[in-house]
Protein backbone atom coordinates (compact mmCIF):
# COMPACT_ATOMS: atom_id res chain seq x y z
CA MET A 1 -18.85 122.23 81.75
CA SER A 2 -18.29 120.03 85.40
CA GLY A 3 -14.83 117.80 85.34
CA PHE A 4 -15.03 114.39 85.60
CA GLY A 5 -17.22 113.12 88.51
CA ASP A 6 -18.50 116.48 89.84
CA GLU A 7 -21.38 116.38 91.65
CA VAL A 8 -24.62 118.21 90.28
CA SER A 9 -27.02 119.33 92.64
CA PHE A 10 -31.13 120.18 91.99
CA GLU A 11 -32.86 123.10 92.98
CA ASP A 12 -35.94 120.34 94.22
CA GLY A 13 -33.76 118.86 96.62
CA ALA A 14 -33.49 115.72 94.69
CA PRO A 15 -30.64 113.94 95.07
CA ALA A 16 -27.06 115.03 93.49
CA ALA A 17 -25.94 113.05 89.98
CA LYS A 18 -22.77 112.51 88.68
CA THR A 19 -21.52 114.23 85.41
CA PHE A 20 -18.66 113.11 83.43
CA ASP A 21 -16.63 115.39 80.62
CA THR A 22 -16.83 114.41 77.24
CA GLY A 23 -14.94 116.25 75.78
CA GLU A 24 -11.74 113.97 75.70
CA LEU A 25 -14.18 111.52 73.33
CA GLU A 26 -15.10 113.92 71.51
CA ALA A 27 -11.73 114.31 70.78
CA ALA A 28 -10.94 111.18 70.16
CA LEU A 29 -13.32 110.19 67.94
CA SER A 30 -12.37 112.95 65.70
CA VAL A 31 -8.88 111.95 65.81
CA ALA A 32 -10.11 108.33 64.85
CA SER A 33 -12.62 109.42 61.83
CA LYS A 34 -9.34 110.76 60.21
CA ILE A 35 -7.41 107.40 60.33
CA LYS A 36 -7.58 105.83 56.84
CA PRO A 37 -7.96 101.94 56.95
CA GLU A 38 -4.45 100.93 55.92
CA GLN A 39 -3.29 103.28 59.05
CA ASN A 40 -4.97 101.07 61.74
CA TYR A 41 -3.17 97.66 60.78
CA VAL A 42 0.24 97.60 60.25
CA GLY A 43 0.86 95.55 56.78
CA ALA A 44 -3.16 95.34 55.92
CA PRO A 45 -3.33 94.92 52.61
CA LYS A 46 -4.57 98.23 50.35
CA ASP A 47 -7.13 95.57 47.73
CA LYS A 48 -8.37 92.38 47.58
CA GLU A 49 -5.81 91.17 45.04
CA GLU A 50 -3.15 92.13 47.71
CA ALA A 51 -5.15 90.37 50.63
CA GLU A 52 -5.02 87.05 48.65
CA THR A 53 -1.33 86.99 48.28
CA GLN A 54 -0.96 87.52 51.43
CA ALA A 55 -3.72 84.49 52.75
CA ARG A 56 -1.60 82.39 50.46
CA GLU A 57 1.83 82.87 51.99
CA HIS A 58 0.32 82.35 55.08
CA GLY A 59 -0.56 78.86 53.72
CA TYR A 60 -4.49 79.47 52.57
CA SER A 61 -5.95 77.81 49.94
CA ALA A 62 -9.32 78.26 48.18
CA PRO A 63 -11.99 75.62 48.92
CA VAL A 64 -12.21 73.07 46.23
CA PRO A 65 -15.45 71.06 45.34
CA TYR A 66 -15.25 67.52 45.67
CA ASP A 67 -14.92 65.88 42.39
CA TYR A 68 -16.98 62.57 42.94
CA SER A 69 -16.68 61.49 39.11
CA ALA A 70 -12.80 61.65 39.62
CA TYR A 71 -13.00 59.32 43.08
CA GLY A 72 -15.12 56.95 41.65
CA ALA A 73 -12.64 56.66 38.76
CA GLN A 74 -9.87 56.31 40.86
CA ALA A 75 -11.25 53.50 43.34
CA THR A 76 -11.70 51.62 40.05
CA THR A 77 -8.17 52.03 38.52
CA ASN A 78 -7.09 50.75 42.15
CA GLY A 79 -9.75 48.30 43.09
CA GLY A 80 -11.01 46.38 40.28
CA GLU A 81 -11.61 42.88 40.07
CA GLY A 82 -8.81 41.15 42.45
CA GLY A 83 -7.63 45.09 43.90
CA ASP A 84 -6.95 45.13 47.44
CA MET A 85 -8.45 48.27 48.63
CA LEU A 86 -7.05 47.70 52.06
CA ALA A 87 -5.56 51.15 53.56
CA PRO A 88 -7.99 52.76 55.63
CA ASN A 89 -8.83 56.91 55.02
CA THR A 90 -6.68 56.65 51.96
CA VAL A 91 -7.61 58.28 48.90
CA GLY A 92 -7.89 55.58 45.88
CA SER A 93 -6.52 52.87 48.42
CA GLY A 94 -8.39 52.61 51.25
CA ILE A 95 -11.89 50.50 51.72
CA THR A 96 -13.40 53.77 50.14
CA THR A 97 -15.04 51.74 47.96
CA ALA A 98 -17.48 49.15 47.36
CA LYS A 99 -15.19 47.19 45.39
CA ALA A 100 -12.56 46.25 48.98
CA VAL A 101 -11.10 42.46 48.89
CA ARG A 102 -12.85 40.32 50.68
CA TYR A 103 -13.47 36.61 51.37
CA GLU A 104 -14.70 35.11 48.42
CA TRP A 105 -16.72 31.45 48.95
CA LYS A 106 -16.97 29.18 46.33
CA ASP A 107 -19.02 25.93 45.47
CA GLU A 108 -16.56 23.83 46.42
CA TYR A 109 -16.31 24.84 49.63
CA GLY A 110 -17.63 22.41 52.71
CA ASP A 111 -18.97 23.95 55.86
CA VAL A 112 -15.96 25.62 56.70
CA GLY A 113 -14.00 27.64 53.95
CA PRO A 114 -9.78 26.94 53.32
CA LYS A 115 -7.42 29.24 54.78
CA ILE A 116 -5.72 31.63 52.01
CA PRO A 117 -2.16 32.81 53.30
CA GLU A 118 -2.23 35.91 50.54
CA LEU A 119 -5.45 36.93 51.65
CA GLU A 120 -4.75 36.75 55.26
CA ASP A 121 -1.67 39.24 54.66
CA LYS A 122 -3.65 41.71 53.10
CA LEU A 123 -6.46 41.62 55.67
CA PHE A 124 -4.88 41.12 58.87
CA ASP A 125 -1.74 43.23 58.66
CA SER A 126 0.06 43.94 61.49
CA GLU A 127 -0.56 47.45 60.47
CA PHE A 128 -4.63 46.98 60.94
CA ARG A 129 -3.92 44.46 63.89
CA MET A 130 -5.58 45.64 67.47
CA GLU A 131 -3.20 44.31 69.94
CA ALA A 132 -4.38 44.68 73.30
CA GLY A 133 -2.42 48.55 74.86
CA ILE A 134 -0.76 49.01 77.71
CA GLY A 135 -4.20 50.56 79.35
CA ARG A 136 -6.03 47.27 78.73
CA ALA A 137 -6.02 46.78 82.56
CA ARG A 138 -8.04 49.41 83.57
CA LEU A 139 -11.02 48.37 81.64
CA ASP A 140 -11.74 45.87 83.88
CA HIS A 141 -12.78 47.97 86.56
CA ILE A 142 -15.85 49.50 84.48
CA ASN A 143 -18.92 48.65 85.82
CA ILE A 144 -21.16 46.48 83.42
CA GLU A 145 -25.31 47.17 84.11
CA ILE A 146 -27.81 44.81 82.56
CA GLU A 147 -31.21 46.00 82.84
CA GLU A 148 -34.00 42.93 81.70
CA TYR A 149 -37.31 44.85 81.43
CA VAL A 150 -39.05 41.69 80.99
CA ALA A 151 -38.03 38.35 83.55
CA GLY A 152 -36.58 36.12 80.90
CA HIS A 153 -35.38 32.55 80.94
CA ALA A 154 -32.03 32.22 82.75
CA ILE A 155 -28.70 33.42 80.80
CA LYS A 156 -25.23 33.99 80.94
CA ARG A 157 -25.02 37.25 81.38
CA ASP A 158 -21.31 38.40 80.82
CA ILE A 159 -18.04 36.55 80.35
CA TYR A 160 -14.55 37.52 80.75
CA LYS A 161 -12.96 35.56 77.97
CA PHE A 162 -13.92 34.62 74.22
CA GLU A 163 -13.03 31.25 74.96
CA ASP A 164 -16.70 31.24 77.39
CA ALA A 165 -18.95 32.55 75.26
CA GLY A 166 -19.34 29.50 73.15
CA LEU A 167 -18.37 31.51 69.60
CA HIS A 168 -17.78 29.34 66.45
CA PRO A 169 -14.75 27.77 66.33
CA VAL A 170 -13.68 29.72 62.93
CA VAL A 171 -14.46 32.55 64.15
CA MET A 172 -12.49 32.22 67.34
CA GLU A 173 -9.28 31.85 64.90
CA THR A 174 -10.33 35.17 63.10
CA LEU A 175 -10.22 36.97 66.74
CA ASP A 176 -6.67 35.91 67.09
CA LEU A 177 -5.69 36.37 63.37
CA MET A 178 -6.90 40.47 64.56
CA GLY A 179 -5.24 40.44 67.97
CA TYR A 180 -8.26 40.53 69.72
CA ARG A 181 -6.93 38.47 73.03
CA MET A 182 -9.52 39.47 75.84
CA PRO A 183 -13.11 41.52 75.36
CA THR A 184 -13.85 44.84 76.17
CA PRO A 185 -16.75 45.36 79.01
CA ILE A 186 -19.10 46.22 76.08
CA GLN A 187 -18.44 42.96 74.82
CA CYS A 188 -18.36 41.24 77.99
CA GLY A 189 -21.85 42.24 78.08
CA THR A 190 -23.42 42.03 75.03
CA ILE A 191 -22.70 38.98 73.20
CA PRO A 192 -23.92 36.37 75.30
CA MET A 193 -26.79 38.48 75.22
CA ILE A 194 -27.00 38.37 71.61
CA LEU A 195 -26.16 34.89 71.34
CA ALA A 196 -29.09 34.01 74.03
CA GLY A 197 -31.43 35.47 71.50
CA ARG A 198 -31.82 38.80 72.83
CA ASP A 199 -33.02 42.01 71.58
CA VAL A 200 -30.35 44.72 73.29
CA VAL A 201 -30.02 47.98 73.46
CA ALA A 202 -26.52 49.19 74.60
CA SER A 203 -24.84 52.37 75.27
CA ALA A 204 -20.98 52.64 75.61
CA GLN A 205 -18.32 55.11 75.59
CA THR A 206 -16.90 55.83 72.47
CA GLY A 207 -13.69 53.82 70.88
CA SER A 208 -15.15 50.95 73.16
CA GLY A 209 -15.94 48.06 70.85
CA LYS A 210 -19.23 48.43 69.92
CA THR A 211 -18.70 47.23 66.57
CA ALA A 212 -17.41 43.71 67.56
CA ALA A 213 -20.04 43.83 70.13
CA TYR A 214 -22.38 42.56 67.48
CA LEU A 215 -20.80 41.81 64.80
CA ILE A 216 -19.20 38.52 66.65
CA PRO A 217 -22.06 37.00 68.09
CA ILE A 218 -24.23 37.43 64.79
CA ILE A 219 -21.50 35.77 62.59
CA SER A 220 -21.14 33.12 65.00
CA MET A 221 -24.61 32.16 65.27
CA LEU A 222 -25.07 32.22 61.18
CA MET A 223 -22.24 29.73 60.88
CA GLY A 224 -24.38 26.84 60.89
CA LYS A 225 -27.55 28.69 59.61
CA ALA A 226 -26.26 30.69 56.04
CA LYS A 227 -26.40 27.72 53.85
CA LYS A 228 -30.51 27.34 54.77
CA LEU A 229 -31.03 30.86 55.37
CA ALA A 230 -29.16 32.80 52.36
CA ALA A 231 -29.81 33.78 48.94
CA LYS A 232 -28.15 31.70 46.08
CA ARG A 233 -25.43 33.76 44.95
CA PRO A 234 -23.39 33.29 41.62
CA ASP A 235 -19.99 31.20 42.11
CA PRO A 236 -17.63 34.46 41.92
CA SER A 237 -14.86 32.46 39.78
CA LYS A 238 -17.60 32.41 37.23
CA TYR A 239 -19.31 35.11 37.69
CA ASN A 240 -20.51 36.66 34.17
CA PRO A 241 -22.03 40.56 35.06
CA THR A 242 -24.18 39.95 32.43
CA THR A 243 -26.10 37.11 32.74
CA ASP A 244 -24.98 35.86 36.64
CA ARG A 245 -26.64 39.04 38.27
CA VAL A 246 -28.15 38.42 41.35
CA ARG A 247 -31.07 40.52 43.39
CA ALA A 248 -29.02 41.42 46.78
CA GLU A 249 -31.16 39.81 49.81
CA PRO A 250 -28.95 40.14 52.96
CA LEU A 251 -29.57 38.46 56.15
CA VAL A 252 -27.88 41.18 58.35
CA LEU A 253 -28.45 45.25 58.03
CA ILE A 254 -26.70 47.20 59.50
CA VAL A 255 -27.22 51.31 59.48
CA CYS A 256 -25.11 54.28 60.52
CA PRO A 257 -25.49 57.92 60.48
CA THR A 258 -22.55 58.46 58.16
CA ARG A 259 -19.79 57.12 55.21
CA GLU A 260 -16.91 56.95 57.88
CA LEU A 261 -18.65 54.69 60.24
CA CYS A 262 -19.77 52.45 57.19
CA ILE A 263 -16.37 52.58 55.70
CA GLN A 264 -15.13 51.75 59.13
CA ILE A 265 -17.94 48.82 60.27
CA PHE A 266 -17.39 47.38 56.22
CA ASP A 267 -13.87 46.70 57.66
CA GLU A 268 -14.78 44.58 60.02
CA CYS A 269 -17.44 43.18 58.32
CA ARG A 270 -14.31 42.15 55.65
CA ARG A 271 -12.28 40.74 58.90
CA LEU A 272 -14.90 38.70 60.53
CA CYS A 273 -16.03 36.99 57.37
CA TYR A 274 -13.20 35.60 56.53
CA ARG A 275 -13.66 32.04 55.97
CA THR A 276 -17.37 32.42 56.21
CA MET A 277 -19.89 32.01 53.41
CA LEU A 278 -21.03 35.16 54.31
CA ARG A 279 -20.46 37.93 51.66
CA PRO A 280 -20.60 41.86 53.32
CA CYS A 281 -21.20 45.01 51.22
CA VAL A 282 -21.37 48.06 51.66
CA ALA A 283 -23.47 51.26 50.23
CA TYR A 284 -23.41 55.23 51.69
CA GLY A 285 -24.15 58.45 49.69
CA GLY A 286 -20.92 59.80 47.65
CA GLY A 287 -19.92 56.83 46.64
CA PRO A 288 -20.34 55.39 43.18
CA LEU A 289 -23.58 54.31 43.41
CA GLY A 290 -22.83 52.29 40.20
CA GLN A 291 -19.69 50.00 41.76
CA GLN A 292 -22.21 49.27 44.93
CA ILE A 293 -24.74 48.03 42.93
CA GLU A 294 -22.35 46.18 41.22
CA GLU A 295 -20.95 44.46 44.26
CA LEU A 296 -24.76 43.78 45.68
CA ALA A 297 -25.20 41.97 41.98
CA LYS A 298 -22.67 39.05 43.12
CA GLY A 299 -24.60 38.69 46.03
CA CYS A 300 -24.70 39.98 49.74
CA ASP A 301 -25.40 38.33 53.10
CA ILE A 302 -24.38 41.73 55.50
CA ILE A 303 -25.35 44.89 54.11
CA VAL A 304 -23.53 48.03 55.93
CA CYS A 305 -25.62 51.51 54.87
CA THR A 306 -26.34 54.66 56.20
CA PRO A 307 -30.08 55.94 55.69
CA GLY A 308 -30.39 57.84 52.48
CA ARG A 309 -29.14 55.25 50.19
CA LEU A 310 -30.88 52.30 52.08
CA LYS A 311 -34.17 54.12 50.98
CA ASP A 312 -32.74 54.67 47.56
CA LEU A 313 -31.41 50.86 47.23
CA ILE A 314 -35.39 49.61 48.51
CA ASN A 315 -36.54 51.48 45.71
CA LYS A 316 -34.90 49.32 43.50
CA PRO A 317 -36.39 46.24 44.03
CA SER A 318 -34.48 44.27 41.05
CA VAL A 319 -31.35 45.41 43.15
CA LEU A 320 -32.24 44.85 46.83
CA SER A 321 -34.50 42.98 49.04
CA LEU A 322 -34.69 43.16 52.81
CA ARG A 323 -37.06 39.84 53.29
CA ARG A 324 -34.58 37.76 54.38
CA VAL A 325 -33.05 40.17 56.82
CA ARG A 326 -32.67 38.46 60.02
CA TYR A 327 -30.56 40.67 62.40
CA THR A 328 -30.92 44.53 62.02
CA VAL A 329 -28.41 46.45 63.87
CA VAL A 330 -28.93 50.63 64.68
CA ASP A 331 -25.42 51.64 65.23
CA GLU A 332 -25.03 55.43 66.44
CA ALA A 333 -28.84 55.12 67.23
CA ASP A 334 -29.06 58.53 69.08
CA GLU A 335 -28.00 59.54 65.57
CA LEU A 336 -30.55 58.14 64.05
CA LEU A 337 -33.60 58.14 66.17
CA HIS A 338 -32.92 61.93 66.42
CA GLY A 339 -35.91 64.24 64.70
CA ASP A 340 -34.08 64.71 61.52
CA TRP A 341 -34.14 61.03 60.73
CA GLU A 342 -37.03 59.63 62.89
CA GLU A 343 -39.03 59.11 59.56
CA ASP A 344 -36.62 57.91 57.31
CA MET A 345 -35.86 55.32 59.84
CA LYS A 346 -39.71 54.31 60.59
CA ALA A 347 -39.52 53.94 56.72
CA ILE A 348 -36.78 51.92 56.45
CA MET A 349 -37.32 49.68 59.80
CA THR A 350 -41.17 49.16 58.77
CA GLY A 351 -41.59 49.94 55.03
CA GLY A 352 -40.71 47.98 51.92
CA ASP A 353 -40.38 44.37 51.81
CA ILE A 354 -38.44 44.05 55.11
CA SER A 355 -38.91 40.83 57.25
CA GLU A 356 -40.99 40.76 60.23
CA ASP A 357 -40.35 37.05 61.23
CA ALA A 358 -40.61 36.64 65.28
CA ASP A 359 -37.31 35.33 65.07
CA SER A 360 -36.13 38.98 63.49
CA LYS A 361 -33.82 40.70 66.50
CA TYR A 362 -33.08 44.16 66.59
CA TYR A 363 -29.68 45.68 67.97
CA MET A 364 -29.10 49.83 68.90
CA PHE A 365 -25.97 50.81 69.63
CA SER A 366 -24.66 54.26 70.48
CA ALA A 367 -22.31 56.70 72.68
CA THR A 368 -25.21 58.23 74.59
CA PHE A 369 -29.62 57.17 74.61
CA PRO A 370 -31.44 59.84 75.92
CA LYS A 371 -34.97 58.81 77.30
CA GLU A 372 -36.95 60.49 74.45
CA TYR A 373 -34.77 58.16 72.28
CA ARG A 374 -35.62 54.85 74.22
CA LYS A 375 -38.90 55.24 74.09
CA ILE A 376 -38.80 55.19 70.50
CA ALA A 377 -36.20 52.73 70.35
CA LYS A 378 -38.91 50.72 72.47
CA GLN A 379 -41.16 50.65 69.23
CA PHE A 380 -39.15 48.50 67.30
CA MET A 381 -37.90 46.15 70.18
CA ALA A 382 -39.06 43.01 71.54
CA GLU A 383 -40.70 42.98 75.06
CA ASP A 384 -38.13 41.36 76.65
CA PHE A 385 -35.17 43.50 75.25
CA VAL A 386 -31.96 43.94 77.39
CA ARG A 387 -30.69 47.41 78.20
CA ILE A 388 -26.63 47.33 78.60
CA ARG A 389 -24.73 50.17 79.71
CA VAL A 390 -21.28 50.57 80.58
CA GLY A 391 -19.25 53.10 81.51
CA ARG A 392 -19.89 56.99 81.65
CA THR A 393 -22.24 57.54 78.98
CA GLY A 394 -21.50 59.93 76.51
CA SER A 395 -17.91 60.05 77.45
CA SER A 396 -14.49 58.68 75.52
CA HIS A 397 -12.94 56.32 77.53
CA GLU A 398 -9.60 56.78 79.43
CA ASN A 399 -7.41 54.81 77.01
CA ILE A 400 -8.54 57.10 74.06
CA LYS A 401 -5.96 60.46 73.52
CA GLN A 402 -7.73 63.59 72.62
CA ASP A 403 -5.21 66.07 71.24
CA VAL A 404 -6.37 69.84 70.59
CA ILE A 405 -4.24 71.62 67.83
CA TYR A 406 -4.13 75.10 67.47
CA CYS A 407 -3.49 76.71 63.96
CA SER A 408 -2.41 80.56 63.51
């Protein structure tokens, strides 16, 4: 046998080829085949029980199925009539249920509801206030692009202060309670467009304030119209679930892809609807359907929901009707216009008894908006819709800190 790298010549004069001594490899394989599995690794478990014991010692725990019945029972216990249910992302005490506390309008109120200090303490606790951070000034340099696909009437293209927008005084007071002092770039561009009656497709970085960008102007516009447009609902102080139930007929429909986003938007709605006659509700898969229907039966002016749960409710005409909807918002639109959701969204946007009134407005918000999804969006938007882009699409803005934690 030739040594490693020896050249071998062929009689026909072909170029020499290199050969390799495989003896050492064969010997190594022979030795390896005789090693028992437990000899390969120090401390390797001998059987399944020992492996499980070692895993538990290192912090491993077996997956446990989520108990939705227990979740619903806990939510009922902590958040029944008058329950606080405020702290976000806290099981059993957060706004993880449809029964979260909110401002309840009474028949004796005039055009504007009175202040309720006890409720203010809960809704606007300092723990939940969104104060401007030390990096707020960086946002002032972010470019705002506004494209009008059909030339429209003259409108104020952007604002720099909430005071410049012409918002309802009660909304302005609520923004102060929430700690909102200056609008973010997406709010600067979007608020005047919505107030001007334009359909909007908006792309902005994650964490840039998109939710408030559409809720603030919508709620402000409805302040003077809600009594005329909204469906009748029972007085909460006299409500009897046996005799006073009504069908929910919201004026605002907000659709988003996840339960977590539903909760986040609903939380913002509860605060911005303070001292208004607008009653927000939430409905999402994985939450107790009975509780959600119970809250809808008390009346609903703004509904925040996931597509699947919304389709379920649309199929219950005695529970929910969309015939009064004037403002439709699709949040995280790039997710909901994806092929997996496209049919559901078409069924929601065009099916059921959804309002087809010429005054109905559509808004789509997302961190990303690929070209193919923009084509789908145009099917629902008015011809003179406005597209707004803020910052680098698809990214998180620079004031968000992201940490990667490695677990050994």
